[in-house]
Short mmCIF file of C-alpha atoms in Angstrom, two decimals:
data_model
loop_
_atom_site.label_atom_id
_atom_site.label_comp_id
_atom_site.label_asym_id
_atom_site.label_seq_id
_atom_site.Cartn_x
_atom_site.Cartn_y
_atom_site.Cartn_z
CA MET A 92 92.11 90.41 86.61
CA SER A 93 95.40 90.68 85.01
CA ASP A 94 96.81 87.70 82.22
CA THR A 95 97.64 85.58 85.59
CA ALA A 96 95.35 84.42 88.00
CA LEU A 97 96.88 87.00 90.91
CA PRO A 98 95.29 90.28 91.38
CA SER A 99 97.35 93.22 90.96
CA VAL A 100 98.33 96.28 92.24
CA LEU A 101 100.28 99.22 90.95
CA PHE A 102 101.29 102.03 93.44
CA VAL A 103 101.93 105.48 91.80
CA CYS A 104 103.68 108.87 93.22
CA VAL A 105 105.58 111.19 91.46
CA HIS A 106 108.85 110.61 92.48
CA ASN A 107 108.77 106.71 93.01
CA ALA A 108 111.15 107.11 95.69
CA GLY A 109 108.84 107.16 99.03
CA ARG A 110 105.23 105.96 99.88
CA SER A 111 104.84 103.95 96.59
CA GLN A 112 108.22 102.21 97.34
CA MET A 113 106.92 101.63 100.84
CA ALA A 114 103.34 100.71 99.70
CA ALA A 115 104.87 97.98 97.06
CA ALA A 116 107.43 96.43 99.51
CA PHE A 117 104.80 96.39 102.40
CA LEU A 118 102.51 94.52 99.84
CA THR A 119 104.94 92.08 98.31
CA HIS A 120 106.35 91.07 101.83
CA LEU A 121 102.76 90.46 102.97
CA ALA A 122 101.49 88.80 100.55
CA SER A 123 104.44 86.65 99.48
CA ASP A 124 103.86 85.48 95.67
CA ARG A 125 99.65 85.75 96.02
CA VAL A 126 99.66 89.47 94.70
CA GLN A 127 101.28 90.96 91.37
CA VAL A 128 102.96 94.27 92.71
CA ARG A 129 104.49 97.19 90.49
CA SER A 130 105.01 100.64 91.49
CA ALA A 131 105.82 103.52 89.43
CA GLY A 132 106.55 107.50 89.32
CA SER A 133 104.99 110.08 86.67
CA THR A 134 108.65 111.78 87.12
CA PRO A 135 110.99 109.08 88.89
CA ALA A 136 113.78 110.02 91.34
CA ASP A 137 117.45 108.82 90.67
CA ALA A 138 117.25 106.47 93.44
CA VAL A 139 114.88 105.58 96.94
CA ASN A 140 114.80 108.08 99.56
CA PRO A 141 117.72 106.96 101.95
CA SER A 142 115.06 107.74 104.96
CA VAL A 143 112.71 105.61 103.25
CA VAL A 144 115.28 102.67 103.24
CA ALA A 145 116.11 103.38 106.70
CA ALA A 146 112.58 103.30 107.77
CA MET A 147 111.50 100.01 105.99
CA ALA A 148 115.05 98.37 107.55
CA GLU A 149 113.66 99.14 110.90
CA VAL A 150 110.72 96.83 110.14
CA GLY A 151 112.92 94.29 108.38
CA ILE A 152 112.26 94.94 104.71
CA ASP A 153 115.13 95.84 102.20
CA VAL A 154 114.32 98.46 99.65
CA SER A 155 117.91 99.45 98.86
CA ALA A 156 118.30 97.76 95.71
CA GLU A 157 114.80 99.34 94.53
CA VAL A 158 114.79 101.56 91.83
CA PRO A 159 112.39 104.12 90.90
CA LYS A 160 110.47 103.16 87.68
CA VAL A 161 108.76 105.57 85.19
CA LEU A 162 104.83 105.29 84.85
CA THR A 163 103.51 103.40 81.70
CA VAL A 164 100.23 103.40 80.08
CA GLU A 165 100.82 99.47 79.80
CA ALA A 166 101.68 99.07 83.98
CA VAL A 167 98.32 100.71 84.63
CA GLN A 168 96.43 98.57 81.85
CA ALA A 169 98.25 95.10 83.39
CA SER A 170 96.97 96.32 87.04
CA ASP A 171 93.89 95.56 88.61
CA VAL A 172 94.12 98.35 91.32
CA VAL A 173 95.37 101.39 91.10
CA ILE A 174 96.75 103.34 94.11
CA THR A 175 98.01 107.09 93.69
CA MET A 176 99.42 108.98 96.08
CA GLY A 177 99.88 112.61 95.28
CA CYS A 178 100.39 112.09 91.61
CA GLY A 179 97.90 114.35 90.54
CA ASP A 180 96.66 114.29 86.87
CA THR A 181 99.43 112.82 85.61
CA CYS A 182 97.88 109.09 86.29
CA PRO A 183 96.19 107.82 83.26
CA VAL A 184 92.90 106.47 84.11
CA PHE A 185 91.21 103.25 81.99
CA PRO A 186 88.00 102.08 82.42
CA GLY A 187 87.34 98.70 84.48
CA LYS A 188 90.12 99.49 86.95
CA ARG A 189 89.61 100.16 90.47
CA TYR A 190 91.42 103.48 91.64
CA LEU A 191 92.31 104.65 95.31
CA ASP A 192 93.70 107.89 96.26
CA TRP A 193 95.68 107.47 99.46
CA GLN A 194 96.07 111.08 101.04
CA LEU A 195 99.64 110.53 102.64
CA THR A 196 102.45 113.07 103.41
CA ASP A 197 105.39 113.05 101.19
CA PRO A 198 108.57 111.64 102.77
CA ALA A 199 110.86 113.75 100.44
CA GLY A 200 113.25 115.66 101.99
CA GLN A 201 112.64 114.05 105.73
CA GLY A 202 114.17 112.33 108.20
CA VAL A 203 113.64 108.68 109.43
CA GLU A 204 111.81 110.08 112.29
CA ALA A 205 109.23 111.54 110.02
CA VAL A 206 109.08 108.91 107.81
CA ARG A 207 108.29 106.31 110.49
CA PRO A 208 104.45 107.53 110.71
CA ILE A 209 104.02 107.28 107.26
CA ARG A 210 106.03 103.86 106.84
CA ASP A 211 103.13 102.91 109.78
CA GLU A 212 100.11 104.44 108.17
CA ILE A 213 101.18 102.71 104.64
CA GLU A 214 101.57 99.57 106.38
CA ARG A 215 97.93 99.84 107.86
CA ARG A 216 96.52 100.66 104.53
CA ILE A 217 98.29 97.67 102.64
CA ARG A 218 96.89 95.30 105.53
CA HIS A 219 93.58 96.22 105.03
CA LEU A 220 94.11 96.15 101.00
CA LEU A 221 95.41 92.78 101.56
CA HIS A 222 92.13 91.68 103.21
CA GLU A 223 90.18 92.79 101.03
CA LEU A 224 92.51 91.41 97.56
CA LEU A 225 92.51 88.14 99.76
CA PRO A 226 89.60 87.52 101.95
CA GLY A 227 89.66 84.29 104.15
#
């Protein structure tokens, strides 16, 4: 585990503007303060995808103030679980970390209609992950 007693999860995608932002927001929302959540991108965008902001608002989660962040070695080292979403070989790998690769459609350039099913699949996976991280 990381420095705290809380499990920590890092979500990584290329731009940190869509999938990883949705995943981090769902985990933060559903776990409250029971899980430490980070997200980052190998080449972060300037802003979170507006369709992602709209799709998340539909389920009561506001990500409008989030800012894409650059992936750092420190973020990976500080996380117990690293979940990649199409970042290819740009994610550093360290022994002792749990890595998952979630194959999800990239919402970049998509409208809200196309983002909804991606959002819903991410929520489903987050609920499953949360059950693993915090059993009982």
